[in-house]
Short mmCIF file of C-alpha atoms in Angstrom, two decimals:
data_model
loop_
_atom_site.label_atom_id
_atom_site.label_comp_id
_atom_site.label_asym_id
_atom_site.label_seq_id
_atom_site.Cartn_x
_atom_site.Cartn_y
_atom_site.Cartn_z
CA UNK A 187 32.94 174.41 106.13
CA UNK A 188 34.89 172.39 103.57
CA UNK A 189 37.57 169.86 104.42
CA UNK A 190 40.25 172.08 102.86
CA UNK A 191 39.28 175.03 105.04
CA UNK A 192 39.30 172.85 108.15
CA UNK A 193 42.79 171.53 107.33
CA UNK A 194 44.03 175.06 106.68
CA UNK A 195 42.61 176.23 110.02
CA UNK A 196 44.25 173.32 111.85
CA UNK A 197 47.60 174.07 110.21
CA UNK A 198 47.29 177.73 111.20
CA UNK A 199 46.59 176.73 114.81
CA UNK A 200 49.60 174.39 114.81
CA UNK A 201 51.86 177.09 113.38
CA UNK A 202 50.65 179.59 115.99
CA UNK A 203 51.22 177.06 118.77
CA UNK A 204 54.72 176.33 117.51
CA UNK A 205 55.43 180.06 117.38
CA UNK A 206 54.28 180.56 120.96
CA UNK A 207 56.31 177.59 122.14
CA UNK A 208 59.36 179.00 120.36
CA UNK A 209 58.82 182.37 122.02
CA UNK A 210 58.56 180.73 125.44
CA UNK A 211 61.73 178.78 124.72
CA UNK A 212 63.57 181.93 123.67
CA UNK A 213 62.42 183.84 126.73
CA UNK A 214 63.58 181.12 129.11
CA UNK A 215 66.68 182.20 131.06
CA UNK A 216 69.99 180.52 130.39
CA UNK A 217 70.35 179.50 134.04
CA UNK A 218 68.33 177.22 136.35
CA UNK A 219 65.99 178.97 138.72
CA UNK A 220 65.79 177.99 142.36
CA UNK A 221 63.57 174.96 142.78
CA UNK A 222 63.72 174.03 139.09
CA UNK A 223 64.30 170.39 138.16
CA UNK A 224 65.96 171.23 134.84
CA UNK A 225 69.51 170.17 135.70
CA UNK A 226 70.64 170.61 132.10
CA UNK A 227 71.11 174.32 132.88
CA UNK A 228 73.58 175.77 135.38
CA UNK A 229 72.63 177.91 138.31
CA UNK A 230 73.11 181.68 138.11
CA UNK A 231 76.37 181.42 140.07
CA UNK A 232 77.52 178.59 137.84
CA UNK A 233 76.69 180.58 134.70
CA UNK A 234 78.61 183.60 135.98
CA UNK A 235 81.58 181.38 136.84
CA UNK A 236 81.56 179.90 133.34
CA UNK A 237 81.65 183.32 131.69
CA UNK A 238 84.40 184.53 134.02
CA UNK A 239 86.44 181.41 133.28
CA UNK A 240 85.82 181.83 129.56
CA UNK A 241 86.94 185.46 129.69
CA UNK A 242 90.07 184.48 131.64
CA UNK A 243 91.00 181.74 129.17
CA UNK A 244 90.37 184.09 126.25
CA UNK A 245 92.67 186.66 127.84
CA UNK A 246 95.41 184.06 128.36
CA UNK A 247 95.15 182.59 124.86
CA UNK A 248 94.35 185.65 122.75
CA UNK A 249 96.13 188.29 124.85
CA UNK A 250 99.70 187.56 123.66
CA UNK A 251 98.52 187.45 120.05
CA UNK A 252 96.80 190.83 120.33
CA UNK A 253 99.85 192.31 122.07
CA UNK A 254 102.14 190.96 119.32
CA UNK A 255 99.88 192.38 116.61
CA UNK A 256 99.79 195.75 118.35
CA UNK A 257 103.58 195.77 118.76
CA UNK A 258 104.11 195.09 115.06
CA UNK A 259 102.37 198.38 114.22
CA UNK A 260 104.02 200.52 116.91
CA UNK A 261 106.47 203.20 115.90
CA UNK A 262 109.68 204.34 117.65
CA UNK A 263 107.77 206.77 119.87
CA UNK A 264 105.60 204.01 121.38
CA UNK A 265 106.69 202.41 124.65
CA UNK A 266 106.12 198.69 124.22
CA UNK A 267 107.05 197.83 127.83
CA UNK A 268 104.33 199.76 129.64
CA UNK A 269 102.01 197.85 131.98
CA UNK A 270 99.18 197.44 131.45
CA UNK A 271 100.16 197.34 127.78
CA UNK A 272 98.80 199.97 125.44
CA UNK A 273 97.17 197.95 122.68
CA UNK A 274 96.36 200.97 120.51
CA UNK A 275 99.56 202.41 119.00
CA UNK A 276 99.98 206.16 119.48
CA UNK A 277 102.52 206.27 116.65
CA UNK A 278 101.16 203.64 114.20
CA UNK A 279 103.31 202.60 111.26
CA UNK A 280 103.75 199.76 108.77
CA UNK A 281 107.47 200.38 108.41
CA UNK A 282 108.20 197.41 110.66
CA UNK A 283 106.88 195.07 107.97
CA UNK A 284 108.86 196.94 105.30
CA UNK A 285 112.08 196.77 107.31
CA UNK A 286 111.66 193.03 107.87
CA UNK A 287 111.52 192.45 104.12
CA UNK A 288 114.54 194.71 103.64
CA UNK A 289 116.76 192.62 105.90
CA UNK A 290 115.57 189.08 105.10
CA UNK A 291 113.52 187.69 102.18
CA UNK A 292 110.60 186.89 104.44
CA UNK A 293 108.12 186.34 101.62
CA UNK A 294 110.48 183.95 99.87
CA UNK A 295 110.80 182.02 103.12
CA UNK A 296 107.02 182.06 103.46
CA UNK A 297 106.73 180.66 99.92
CA UNK A 298 109.10 177.82 100.81
CA UNK A 299 107.06 177.04 103.92
CA UNK A 300 103.86 177.16 101.89
CA UNK A 301 105.25 174.72 99.32
CA UNK A 302 106.26 172.30 102.06
CA UNK A 303 102.97 172.66 103.93
CA UNK A 304 100.80 172.14 100.84
CA UNK A 305 102.89 169.17 99.72
CA UNK A 306 102.67 167.65 103.19
CA UNK A 307 98.90 168.11 103.25
CA UNK A 308 98.44 166.45 99.85
CA UNK A 309 100.76 163.52 100.56
CA UNK A 310 99.31 162.85 103.99
CA UNK A 311 95.71 163.13 102.80
CA UNK A 312 96.27 160.74 99.88
CA UNK A 313 98.71 158.24 101.37
CA UNK A 314 97.05 158.14 104.79
CA UNK A 315 93.67 157.54 103.15
CA UNK A 316 94.96 154.54 101.19
CA UNK A 317 96.95 153.15 104.12
CA UNK A 318 94.07 153.77 106.54
CA UNK A 319 91.66 151.99 104.21
CA UNK A 320 93.99 148.99 104.00
CA UNK A 321 94.32 148.75 107.78
CA UNK A 322 90.72 149.57 108.63
CA UNK A 323 88.79 147.74 105.91
CA UNK A 324 91.00 145.05 104.37
CA UNK A 325 92.03 141.68 105.74
CA UNK A 326 95.61 140.52 105.27
CA UNK A 327 98.27 138.65 107.16
CA UNK A 328 100.45 140.70 109.46
CA UNK A 329 97.94 143.52 109.97
CA UNK A 330 98.50 143.49 113.73
CA UNK A 331 102.26 143.66 113.15
CA UNK A 332 101.85 146.68 110.88
CA UNK A 333 99.68 148.44 113.45
CA UNK A 334 102.21 147.59 116.16
CA UNK A 335 105.04 149.09 114.11
CA UNK A 336 103.05 152.26 113.51
CA UNK A 337 102.29 152.57 117.21
CA UNK A 338 105.92 151.95 118.15
CA UNK A 339 107.09 154.80 115.93
CA UNK A 340 104.85 157.13 117.94
CA UNK A 341 106.40 156.14 121.27
CA UNK A 342 109.77 157.72 120.47
CA UNK A 343 110.21 161.49 120.28
CA UNK A 344 111.17 162.84 116.88
CA UNK A 345 114.56 164.03 118.14
CA UNK A 346 115.66 160.39 118.64
CA UNK A 347 115.39 159.58 114.93
CA UNK A 348 116.80 162.87 113.62
CA UNK A 349 120.29 161.43 113.08
CA UNK A 350 119.10 158.40 111.09
CA UNK A 351 116.73 160.57 109.04
CA UNK A 352 119.48 163.04 108.23
CA UNK A 353 121.90 160.29 107.17
CA UNK A 354 119.19 158.81 104.93
CA UNK A 355 118.44 162.16 103.32
CA UNK A 356 122.16 162.86 102.89
CA UNK A 357 122.81 159.49 101.22
CA UNK A 358 119.90 160.17 98.86
CA UNK A 359 121.59 163.41 97.82
CA UNK A 360 118.74 165.55 99.15
CA UNK A 361 120.61 167.45 101.86
CA UNK A 362 120.15 171.23 101.65
CA UNK A 363 117.04 170.84 99.48
CA UNK A 364 113.35 171.36 100.14
CA UNK A 365 112.75 167.76 99.05
CA UNK A 366 114.93 166.66 101.93
CA UNK A 367 112.77 168.69 104.32
CA UNK A 368 109.56 167.33 102.81
CA UNK A 369 110.14 163.56 102.60
CA UNK A 370 110.23 162.58 106.32
CA UNK A 371 106.87 164.27 106.89
CA UNK A 372 105.20 163.03 103.70
CA UNK A 373 103.10 160.63 105.77
CA UNK A 374 102.62 160.31 109.51
CA UNK A 375 101.80 157.22 111.56
CA UNK A 376 99.22 159.14 113.59
CA UNK A 377 97.43 160.24 110.43
CA UNK A 378 97.26 156.66 109.14
CA UNK A 379 95.79 155.44 112.43
CA UNK A 380 93.23 158.27 112.49
CA UNK A 381 92.02 157.40 108.99
CA UNK A 382 92.01 153.69 109.86
CA UNK A 383 89.82 154.41 112.89
CA UNK A 384 87.39 156.34 110.69
CA UNK A 385 87.36 153.51 108.13
CA UNK A 386 86.44 150.96 110.81
CA UNK A 387 83.12 152.74 111.32
CA UNK A 388 82.04 151.66 107.83
CA UNK A 389 80.08 148.37 108.00
CA UNK A 390 81.97 145.53 106.37
CA UNK A 391 78.72 144.24 104.85
CA UNK A 392 78.46 147.38 102.72
CA UNK A 393 81.96 146.91 101.33
CA UNK A 394 81.40 143.18 100.77
CA UNK A 395 78.16 143.89 98.91
CA UNK A 396 79.97 146.43 96.72
CA UNK A 397 82.69 143.88 95.98
CA UNK A 398 80.10 141.27 94.99
CA UNK A 399 78.48 143.82 92.69
CA UNK A 400 81.82 144.22 90.90
CA UNK A 401 83.10 147.46 92.44
CA UNK A 402 86.85 147.90 92.25
CA UNK A 403 89.00 149.03 95.17
CA UNK A 404 89.15 152.55 93.77
CA UNK A 405 85.35 152.65 93.36
CA UNK A 406 84.83 151.49 96.94
CA UNK A 407 87.19 154.17 98.23
CA UNK A 408 85.70 156.87 96.01
CA UNK A 409 81.99 156.21 96.50
CA UNK A 410 81.73 154.49 99.89
CA UNK A 411 84.77 155.21 102.02
CA UNK A 412 85.57 158.80 101.10
CA UNK A 413 82.12 160.31 101.91
CA UNK A 414 82.39 158.90 105.43
CA UNK A 415 86.00 159.82 106.22
CA UNK A 416 86.39 163.22 104.54
CA UNK A 417 85.79 164.95 107.86
CA UNK A 418 88.67 163.04 109.45
CA UNK A 419 90.81 163.71 106.39
CA UNK A 420 90.22 167.43 106.92
CA UNK A 421 91.51 167.02 110.49
CA UNK A 422 94.61 165.28 109.13
CA UNK A 423 95.06 168.05 106.55
CA UNK A 424 94.85 170.84 109.13
CA UNK A 425 97.30 169.20 111.54
CA UNK A 426 99.66 168.34 108.69
CA UNK A 427 99.66 171.94 107.46
CA UNK A 428 100.28 173.35 110.92
CA UNK A 429 103.02 170.82 111.64
CA UNK A 430 104.84 171.49 108.36
CA UNK A 431 104.43 175.26 108.63
CA UNK A 432 105.69 175.42 112.23
CA UNK A 433 108.48 172.85 111.91
CA UNK A 434 111.80 174.35 112.96
CA UNK A 435 114.32 171.68 114.00
CA UNK A 436 114.29 169.54 110.85
CA UNK A 437 114.62 172.40 108.32
CA UNK A 438 117.37 173.89 110.49
CA UNK A 439 119.32 170.61 110.28
CA UNK A 440 118.78 169.92 106.58
CA UNK A 441 119.11 173.41 105.11
CA UNK A 442 122.42 175.26 105.07
CA UNK A 443 121.85 177.74 102.23
CA UNK A 444 120.05 180.87 103.56
CA UNK A 445 118.31 181.24 100.18
CA UNK A 446 116.42 177.98 100.87
CA UNK A 447 115.34 178.68 104.45
CA UNK A 448 111.77 178.18 105.57
CA UNK A 449 109.92 180.86 107.46
CA UNK A 450 110.52 179.42 110.92
CA UNK A 451 114.27 179.25 110.36
CA UNK A 452 114.20 182.76 108.91
CA UNK A 453 112.35 184.01 111.98
CA UNK A 454 115.08 182.56 114.20
CA UNK A 455 117.62 184.46 112.12
CA UNK A 456 115.51 187.59 112.50
CA UNK A 457 115.30 187.09 116.25
CA UNK A 458 119.07 186.73 116.48
CA UNK A 459 119.80 189.89 114.50
CA UNK A 460 117.15 192.26 115.87
CA UNK A 461 116.99 191.53 119.58
CA UNK A 462 117.11 195.25 120.29
CA UNK A 463 113.91 195.96 118.34
CA UNK A 464 110.99 193.66 119.25
CA UNK A 465 108.81 195.55 116.76
CA UNK A 466 110.54 193.83 113.84
CA UNK A 467 110.32 190.45 115.53
CA UNK A 468 106.59 191.02 116.11
CA UNK A 469 106.09 191.97 112.45
CA UNK A 470 107.88 188.83 111.27
CA UNK A 471 105.91 186.69 113.69
CA UNK A 472 102.61 188.07 112.41
CA UNK A 473 103.62 187.34 108.82
CA UNK A 474 104.25 183.73 109.87
CA UNK A 475 101.00 183.49 111.84
CA UNK A 476 98.51 185.00 109.40
CA UNK A 477 98.30 181.93 107.06
CA UNK A 478 97.52 179.64 110.00
CA UNK A 479 94.76 181.93 111.24
CA UNK A 480 93.22 182.11 107.76
CA UNK A 481 93.46 178.34 107.28
CA UNK A 482 91.80 177.48 110.58
CA UNK A 483 89.13 180.13 110.11
CA UNK A 484 88.19 178.64 106.75
CA UNK A 485 88.49 174.98 107.78
CA UNK A 486 87.16 175.02 111.34
CA UNK A 487 83.73 173.71 110.28
CA UNK A 488 85.31 170.66 108.63
CA UNK A 489 87.71 170.28 111.56
CA UNK A 490 84.98 169.97 114.19
CA UNK A 491 82.91 167.82 111.85
CA UNK A 492 85.83 165.42 111.53
CA UNK A 493 86.39 165.34 115.28
CA UNK A 494 82.75 164.60 116.02
CA UNK A 495 81.91 162.15 113.27
CA UNK A 496 81.98 158.51 114.24
CA UNK A 497 79.29 156.76 112.23
CA UNK A 498 78.16 156.22 108.69
CA UNK A 499 75.68 158.82 107.52
CA UNK A 500 72.36 157.52 106.35
#
């Protein structure tokens, strides 16, 4: 028998062995049998408890959302106060969404919120990346003071600084404008510190070697820093979008013209005018919620990657 045939036979045996091992692994139960020393798996009772707890948490978290979605499609003949709730409408209709748009310009408000959210994402991603790089990778006098100031701004609740922020925006002539709503959230201290933490995982020797080779600051950020922090930047982007989209207090203070309202302020107006019909409130709430669900569904892979990453990839 030739050497080639022998090698082929050995490879076939190895492939068959791997296949059998994979089958055995697949057939293994998800729980630990009595007397087993594999403590990486739970017992049968522990596995059942985990699934029961998971189902309970899913019901608590997802239940109100499903009920709200069902209510938004229920017609006048549906009783929305029955218990247990009837999640399948017997008189389904989309007129609730039509009536919401008839009474308030909900899509215009959604467009305003989208502009603010996208602008907040871009400004935080860019500015926090540059500031985080400076704090995490550069050496300069007063760095500890800068970090201390950033941390101190996080100790106070946002409501404490609302007055000073509003007076600043008013003196700049930006009251009752979307720019006035946008500027205070253009960059967040938490986002800068998150990016700085990610930048500290990059070995200083790599950056020093790039500097010796003649790389500029922009080249170091573009080719060395960015590939290792883009996961954390995606986390910053997601939280920035959600924060800007859901913000209610600051737009309510700055904006006085109903034509410039954001979606959250418009939903409060809707809630105040249609308390007798929760179907319309549910329809407006779903319009406000859908973009967040889509965003997180699309970006969840990058979100968890950013949460888990903590080292430079080889």
